[in-house]
């Protein structure tokens, strides 16, 4: 494999693709890290099969140690204002993805051979854990519910219909009163995709089809030998898959299609596998000895009244740990509202006391800083990202190899995942500007061969529909 950059000097658009050999070395380097992970017993480490080579030396010049990568240089940046990631100008509620209009087509001697898409799910209700005890807005999911059921290939089982979930809390159920008010009164799953999220998914699928359908010659009907869709154990990714499939196969009239899913305990896409070493590392740079910066940013949010203002309006108790160990919950709650044109919350007791746009923006700024810190800037962030998402990278590597060797004819593979998947992968790839990946965020790996040559393969990585900057 060759570095596409050297071959295409005049094309600046193409010059930031990830050269294959760098990608390969990254995998070996990170795979070797994972082989040391405490979750793997020696001799039975699942990574060993894919990682047999010794990490080449030197590694660091290839993983650029400069710029935003602050590994072991003793820098202790001040709390979030100094490190704040640039304000995300993109639409966080529906992030940019490839479209026919904006797609940058490489010179024609490069032939697209395989595409692997990974995206975050689209917009949804908040998680139950991110709801206040009582909310001043309603989430209505009448007629909009996830499908479940079972089908088989036998005569009787073939026509068994799917069923649709409709959430409710029975007033006779004595445990209902222990639920948050919104959960009791709403007919939604928390979380589930909203109508808007389903529509964004359909548009997303349609845009992907418009770009890759013609380039890869993908059939108009679902053909499992040429396309693969994969979801996680969280049902919202299957809800997105429904929309993606509708957009990708517009003439489809609602047939059931099989998608891939791994066992929950080892799901590499969500990711769900146990990795004590990753957990320990994250603890070290948040609550542990390397967590000075992290602790300072939380202390600052206490000292400057940010948490206080939010708690007073939401009714969240200041001693509720979940809401004060990061800005995850407040971020998700406020964004979910704003992504669905709902007002920012007001206090239920003092109706005139509301979260202002300015306060919400501050929550988003801190949230973006947190993602930049956790996956990019913290001491150990790179290794953390690699441990979190290395298993999926090994799988990707095998799929790319199978295409190169001609062992597998799959042309298109789409993974529907989560912010934790996308952020780990962005950290792994060392994206230049790390923020909290919004709804529908998309990373695409495109594998090219060069016409007239059998051993020239190139990999281009797209982030937000454009070649990634790392
Ligand atoms: C803290 O970070 C330094 C590098 O900056 C690293 O060498 C050290 O092992 C880390 N400590 C822990 C407990 O992870
Ligand atoms: C080709 O790859 C896809 C996706 O990984 C997999 O589901 C399929 O079983 C493979 N096919 C063959 C013939 O190996």
XYZ file of C-alpha atoms and ligand atoms in Angstrom:
498
model
C 0.000 0.000 0.000
C 1.132 3.501 -0.722
C 0.596 6.870 0.724
C -1.988 8.573 -1.410
C -0.513 11.897 -0.382
C 2.686 11.298 -2.308
C 0.829 10.389 -5.428
C -1.530 13.288 -5.351
C 0.494 16.262 -4.295
C -1.526 18.813 -6.298
C -4.819 17.844 -4.747
C -5.015 19.483 -1.364
C -8.351 17.871 -0.645
C -6.818 14.472 -0.862
C -3.663 15.219 1.001
C -5.073 14.615 4.441
C -6.125 11.069 3.888
C -4.628 8.553 6.251
C -1.902 6.616 4.467
C -2.371 2.900 4.733
C 0.990 2.177 6.299
C 0.312 4.707 9.060
C -3.050 3.169 9.638
C -1.510 -0.283 9.795
C 1.183 0.834 12.197
C -1.431 2.500 14.362
C -3.252 -0.788 14.546
C -0.157 -2.730 15.449
C 0.857 -0.157 18.020
C -2.547 -0.010 19.610
C -3.064 -3.731 19.314
C 0.141 -4.269 21.239
C -1.183 -1.958 23.926
C -4.336 -3.956 24.110
C -2.434 -7.205 24.373
C -1.086 -5.833 27.653
C -4.504 -4.912 28.887
C -5.277 -6.440 32.216
C -8.583 -7.753 30.861
C -6.620 -10.237 28.725
C -5.069 -13.277 30.362
C -1.778 -14.232 28.815
C -2.166 -17.010 26.302
C -5.846 -16.419 25.675
C -5.835 -12.789 24.674
C -8.429 -12.230 21.972
C -6.272 -9.571 20.330
C -3.313 -11.868 19.752
C -4.732 -13.391 16.609
C -4.801 -10.064 14.832
C -1.599 -8.621 16.206
C 1.444 -10.744 15.656
C 3.971 -8.121 14.702
C 6.196 -6.223 17.088
C 5.474 -2.511 17.168
C 7.937 -0.847 14.825
C 10.231 1.734 16.267
C 9.869 4.673 16.440
C 6.130 5.019 16.880
C 5.765 8.555 18.080
C 6.852 10.390 14.926
C 3.998 8.600 13.195
C 1.529 9.380 15.922
C 2.272 13.099 15.880
C 3.257 13.952 19.444
C 3.010 17.666 18.818
C 0.097 20.017 18.562
C -2.879 19.020 20.586
C -1.443 15.712 21.673
C -0.236 16.271 25.190
C 1.275 12.985 26.177
C 3.639 13.142 29.074
C 4.932 16.627 28.383
C 4.012 17.759 31.861
C 1.545 20.345 30.618
C -1.257 20.944 33.029
C -3.602 23.245 31.124
C -5.862 25.483 33.135
C -9.569 24.709 33.457
C -11.875 24.626 30.548
C -11.712 28.201 29.311
C -8.081 27.852 28.286
C -8.540 24.508 26.639
C -12.019 25.051 25.293
C -12.436 23.346 21.987
C -13.499 25.732 19.249
C -17.220 26.336 19.371
C -18.794 23.737 17.166
C -20.360 25.604 14.307
C -21.929 22.450 12.917
C -25.479 21.523 13.631
C -24.974 19.267 16.625
C -28.543 17.965 16.294
C -27.918 16.661 12.797
C -24.226 16.644 12.028
C -22.865 17.057 8.523
C -22.436 13.831 6.565
C -21.568 12.992 2.973
C -23.898 14.450 0.391
C -23.761 14.307 -3.366
C -23.348 18.101 -3.546
C -20.366 18.337 -1.177
C -18.667 15.032 -1.975
C -15.035 15.355 -3.062
C -14.401 12.828 -5.802
C -10.799 11.682 -6.126
C -9.088 11.632 -9.532
C -10.630 9.009 -11.739
C -7.727 6.533 -11.700
C -8.717 5.815 -8.082
C -11.438 3.211 -8.002
C -13.579 2.923 -4.926
C -13.628 -0.707 -3.787
C -15.026 -0.771 -0.274
C -16.723 1.639 2.098
C -17.118 1.359 5.855
C -19.409 3.898 7.495
C -19.716 4.397 11.231
C -22.173 6.894 12.610
C -23.805 7.985 15.814
C -27.560 7.445 16.043
C -29.868 10.354 15.222
C -31.806 12.609 17.533
C -33.886 11.055 20.269
C -35.555 11.743 23.589
C -33.176 12.082 26.540
C -32.204 8.976 28.483
C -34.383 8.418 31.575
C -31.331 9.125 33.707
C -30.959 12.545 32.062
C -34.496 13.706 32.855
C -35.217 15.999 35.783
C -37.581 14.572 38.405
C -40.245 16.756 36.865
C -39.967 18.377 33.482
C -41.918 21.336 32.182
C -42.107 19.906 28.644
C -43.771 16.802 27.262
C -42.360 14.120 25.027
C -45.052 12.619 22.848
C -44.473 9.344 21.027
C -48.042 8.468 20.040
C -47.827 5.956 17.197
C -44.052 6.128 17.226
C -42.550 3.079 18.890
C -39.805 0.525 18.410
C -40.636 -2.740 16.632
C -39.863 -6.157 18.015
C -40.962 -9.703 17.278
C -39.628 -12.831 15.728
C -39.625 -14.347 12.261
C -38.361 -17.681 11.053
C -37.992 -19.342 7.699
C -40.584 -22.016 8.478
C -44.018 -21.818 6.927
C -45.763 -20.759 10.095
C -43.093 -18.385 11.328
C -42.428 -16.567 8.079
C -45.438 -14.311 8.234
C -45.426 -13.542 11.920
C -45.735 -9.748 12.159
C -43.556 -7.475 14.214
C -45.058 -5.709 17.193
C -44.692 -2.109 18.254
C -43.927 -1.027 21.799
C -46.152 1.562 23.377
C -44.825 2.706 26.724
C -47.154 3.382 29.672
C -47.176 3.315 33.451
C -50.291 1.810 35.043
C -51.641 3.956 37.890
C -52.289 0.745 39.864
C -48.638 -0.181 39.737
C -47.391 0.859 43.174
C -43.861 1.333 41.829
C -44.968 3.897 39.256
C -44.731 6.694 41.801
C -41.043 5.967 42.202
C -40.534 6.973 38.562
C -39.717 10.443 37.387
C -42.854 12.394 36.521
C -42.085 12.639 32.833
C -41.663 8.890 32.541
C -45.029 8.295 34.228
C -46.954 10.716 32.035
C -45.208 10.098 28.723
C -45.776 7.405 26.118
C -42.100 7.442 25.039
C -39.261 5.115 25.792
C -36.449 7.110 27.343
C -34.557 6.952 25.100
C -36.162 6.363 21.748
C -35.854 8.018 18.373
C -38.242 10.878 17.753
C -40.122 11.519 14.507
C -37.440 14.071 13.621
C -34.691 11.550 14.383
C -36.316 8.985 12.128
C -36.614 11.534 9.337
C -32.958 12.545 9.729
C -32.057 8.849 9.497
C -34.000 8.454 6.256
C -32.318 11.526 4.761
C -28.933 10.246 5.917
C -29.531 6.862 4.264
C -30.659 8.568 1.099
C -27.532 10.780 0.998
C -25.270 7.773 1.515
C -27.063 5.947 -1.299
C -26.738 8.938 -3.626
C -22.956 9.017 -3.153
C -22.024 5.359 -2.789
C -24.805 3.613 -4.708
C -23.416 4.617 -8.126
C -19.717 4.508 -7.106
C -19.949 0.960 -5.774
C -22.747 -0.258 -8.020
C -24.987 -1.160 -5.078
C -28.251 -2.889 -6.045
C -31.591 -1.144 -5.663
C -32.816 -3.949 -3.434
C -31.189 -5.221 -0.258
C -28.580 -7.873 -1.119
C -26.872 -9.298 1.966
C -23.810 -10.422 -0.001
C -22.945 -6.825 -0.969
C -24.064 -4.685 1.976
C -23.955 -5.179 5.721
C -25.625 -3.092 8.401
C -24.638 -3.466 11.999
C -26.253 -2.190 15.182
C -25.420 -2.225 18.893
C -27.349 -3.748 21.773
C -29.005 -0.405 22.431
C -32.328 -0.465 20.511
C -32.015 3.151 19.347
C -29.404 2.049 16.819
C -31.910 -0.381 15.280
C -34.451 2.433 15.168
C -31.937 4.434 13.150
C -31.302 1.386 10.950
C -34.989 1.418 9.963
C -34.600 4.980 8.728
C -31.232 4.411 7.064
C -32.589 1.371 5.212
C -35.615 3.298 4.020
C -33.394 6.067 2.652
C -30.872 3.629 1.217
C -33.537 1.511 -0.495
C -36.258 4.014 -1.387
C -38.328 1.510 -3.343
C -38.348 -0.885 -0.404
C -41.874 -1.268 0.929
C -40.975 -2.165 4.470
C -39.601 -5.691 4.269
C -37.645 -6.982 7.232
C -33.871 -6.996 6.747
C -31.287 -8.729 8.864
C -28.644 -6.589 10.536
C -25.601 -7.777 12.461
C -25.279 -7.488 16.216
C -22.624 -8.856 18.580
C -23.322 -10.368 22.005
C -23.838 -7.603 24.509
C -20.930 -8.488 26.806
C -18.346 -8.220 24.018
C -19.989 -5.744 21.646
C -17.061 -3.901 20.071
C -19.255 -1.255 18.453
C -21.153 0.137 21.431
C -18.462 -0.634 22.875
C -19.442 -2.894 25.776
C -16.562 -5.285 26.378
C -14.928 -5.219 29.757
C -11.647 -3.339 29.838
C -10.438 -2.701 33.391
C -7.281 -1.082 32.084
C -9.276 1.527 30.174
C -11.427 2.185 33.241
C -8.368 2.575 35.449
C -6.782 4.928 32.960
C -9.886 7.081 32.764
C -10.080 7.183 36.540
C -6.445 8.249 36.698
C -7.010 11.314 34.535
C -10.394 12.291 35.960
C -10.757 11.478 39.647
C -7.231 10.125 40.189
C -3.711 11.442 40.500
C -3.566 12.712 36.915
C -6.968 14.341 37.216
C -5.992 17.803 38.452
C -7.296 19.520 35.324
C -10.503 17.525 35.351
C -11.167 18.208 39.033
C -10.437 21.899 38.523
C -13.011 22.211 35.761
C -15.714 20.726 37.977
C -14.662 22.882 40.904
C -14.826 25.936 38.670
C -18.387 25.036 37.640
C -19.294 24.870 41.335
C -17.458 28.082 42.217
C -18.821 30.207 39.386
C -22.399 29.115 40.070
C -22.956 27.093 36.893
C -24.026 23.948 38.743
C -25.950 26.015 41.287
C -28.015 27.780 38.629
C -28.805 24.514 36.845
C -29.682 22.660 40.056
C -31.986 25.451 41.233
C -34.026 25.281 38.028
C -34.003 21.522 37.490
C -34.601 20.469 41.077
C -31.616 18.129 40.886
C -30.108 17.816 44.341
C -26.627 19.313 44.582
C -25.455 16.080 46.217
C -26.709 13.955 43.304
C -23.372 12.575 42.125
C -24.530 11.502 38.674
C -25.295 15.077 37.677
C -22.105 16.599 39.004
C -19.307 14.244 37.944
C -19.451 15.650 34.408
C -21.814 17.746 32.302
C -23.134 14.701 30.471
C -26.652 14.766 31.981
C -27.309 18.492 31.716
C -25.821 18.572 28.215
C -28.058 15.755 26.996
C -31.179 17.120 28.635
C -30.770 20.639 27.220
C -29.633 19.523 23.779
C -32.519 17.068 23.426
C -34.923 19.933 24.077
C -33.206 22.336 21.721
C -32.847 19.711 18.994
C -36.637 19.366 19.076
C -37.473 23.066 19.228
C -38.619 22.776 22.820
C -37.928 25.639 25.195
C -35.101 25.559 27.698
C -36.342 24.470 31.133
C -37.913 26.740 33.732
C -38.222 26.058 37.419
C -41.519 24.438 38.386
C -41.680 26.463 41.588
C -40.441 29.847 40.361
C -41.809 29.948 36.833
C -39.798 33.000 35.819
C -36.516 31.269 36.590
C -35.336 29.578 33.396
C -32.140 28.271 31.840
C -30.973 31.074 29.569
C -29.451 30.554 26.158
C -26.203 31.793 27.669
C -26.264 29.176 30.426
C -27.093 26.439 27.916
C -24.183 27.548 25.725
C -21.913 27.350 28.718
C -23.030 23.766 29.369
C -22.293 22.930 25.723
C -18.895 24.595 25.888
C -17.932 22.640 28.970
C -19.333 19.428 27.472
C -17.220 19.902 24.364
C -14.208 20.592 26.520
C -14.858 17.379 28.450
C -14.853 15.298 25.270
C -11.692 16.962 24.062
C -10.059 16.272 27.394
C -11.224 12.672 27.757
C -10.403 11.502 24.240
C -7.643 13.802 23.103
C -5.879 15.956 25.662
C -5.715 14.077 28.964
C -2.524 12.235 29.942
C -3.324 8.765 28.591
C -6.242 9.841 26.382
C -4.809 8.203 23.274
C -4.268 4.888 24.972
C -7.713 5.168 26.511
C -9.317 5.701 23.102
C -7.344 2.781 21.700
C -8.379 0.457 24.499
C -12.018 1.484 24.126
C -12.203 1.034 20.392
C -9.263 -1.174 19.450
C -11.387 -4.304 19.074
C -13.523 -2.619 16.432
C -10.386 -1.375 14.680
C -9.076 -4.920 14.453
C -12.351 -5.977 12.893
C -12.180 -3.109 10.426
C -8.635 -4.019 9.528
C -9.698 -7.598 8.760
C -12.540 -6.386 6.550
C -10.226 -4.096 4.634
C -7.726 -6.928 4.207
C -10.455 -9.283 3.007
C -11.363 -6.815 0.298
C -7.740 -6.339 -0.732
C -7.141 -10.072 -0.958
C -10.445 -10.640 -2.725
C -11.690 -12.952 0.036
C -14.865 -11.019 0.582
C -17.124 -9.268 -1.898
C -18.972 -7.079 0.591
C -18.853 -3.544 -0.824
C -20.477 -1.487 1.849
C -20.625 -1.856 5.622
C -22.480 0.544 7.861
C -22.207 0.629 11.647
C -24.788 2.491 13.703
C -23.326 3.421 17.051
C -22.991 6.003 19.828
C -21.084 9.105 20.892
C -18.771 6.843 22.919
C -17.912 4.929 19.739
C -17.356 7.995 17.576
C -15.348 9.878 20.203
C -13.081 6.882 20.876
C -12.508 6.475 17.166
C -11.783 10.197 16.728
C -9.309 9.992 19.602
C -7.753 6.920 18.030
C -7.401 8.777 14.705
C -6.121 11.874 16.539
C -8.606 14.282 14.992
C -7.326 17.846 15.138
C -10.414 19.437 16.698
C -12.173 17.182 19.164
C -15.655 18.047 20.386
C -18.670 16.095 21.551
C -19.821 14.235 18.422
C -23.401 15.285 17.728
C -26.397 13.362 16.437
C -25.746 11.425 13.236
C -21.971 12.178 13.318
C -20.309 10.089 10.676
C -16.826 8.750 9.945
C -16.221 6.927 6.655
C -13.318 4.735 5.586
C -13.024 4.532 1.808
C -10.737 1.932 0.282
C -9.457 2.654 -3.226
C -7.390 0.744 -5.700
C -5.527 2.471 -8.482
C -6.639 1.548 -11.992
C -4.156 -0.609 -13.886
C -2.332 -1.627 -10.754
C -3.046 -4.658 -8.606
C -1.116 -3.788 -5.483
C -1.841 -0.093 -4.993
C -4.452 0.450 -2.342
C -5.367 3.672 -0.599
C -7.470 4.582 2.361
C -9.277 7.893 2.754
C -11.035 8.820 5.973
C -13.939 11.270 5.943
C -15.254 13.057 9.023
C -18.375 15.198 8.706
C -18.360 14.451 4.972
C -14.846 15.888 4.380
C -11.372 14.335 4.556
C -10.440 14.221 8.231
C -7.824 16.581 9.617
C -5.610 14.921 12.174
C -0.066 10.090 34.712
O 0.370 10.586 33.460
C 1.734 10.294 33.165
C 2.021 10.890 31.794
O 1.603 12.182 31.695
C 1.969 8.809 33.149
O 3.348 8.539 32.934
C 1.512 8.201 34.450
O 1.631 6.800 34.385
C 0.082 8.572 34.742
N -0.356 8.075 36.014
C -1.319 7.165 36.119
C -1.695 6.793 37.530
O -1.914 6.703 35.169
C -17.912 -10.951 4.244
O -17.885 -9.942 5.235
C -19.129 -9.713 5.859
C -18.952 -8.548 6.781
O -17.908 -8.712 7.674
C -19.571 -10.975 6.596
O -20.818 -10.759 7.226
C -19.662 -12.106 5.600
O -19.976 -13.287 6.271
C -18.361 -12.271 4.821
N -18.545 -13.217 3.761
C -17.701 -14.196 3.537
C -18.003 -15.061 2.362
O -16.738 -14.399 4.253
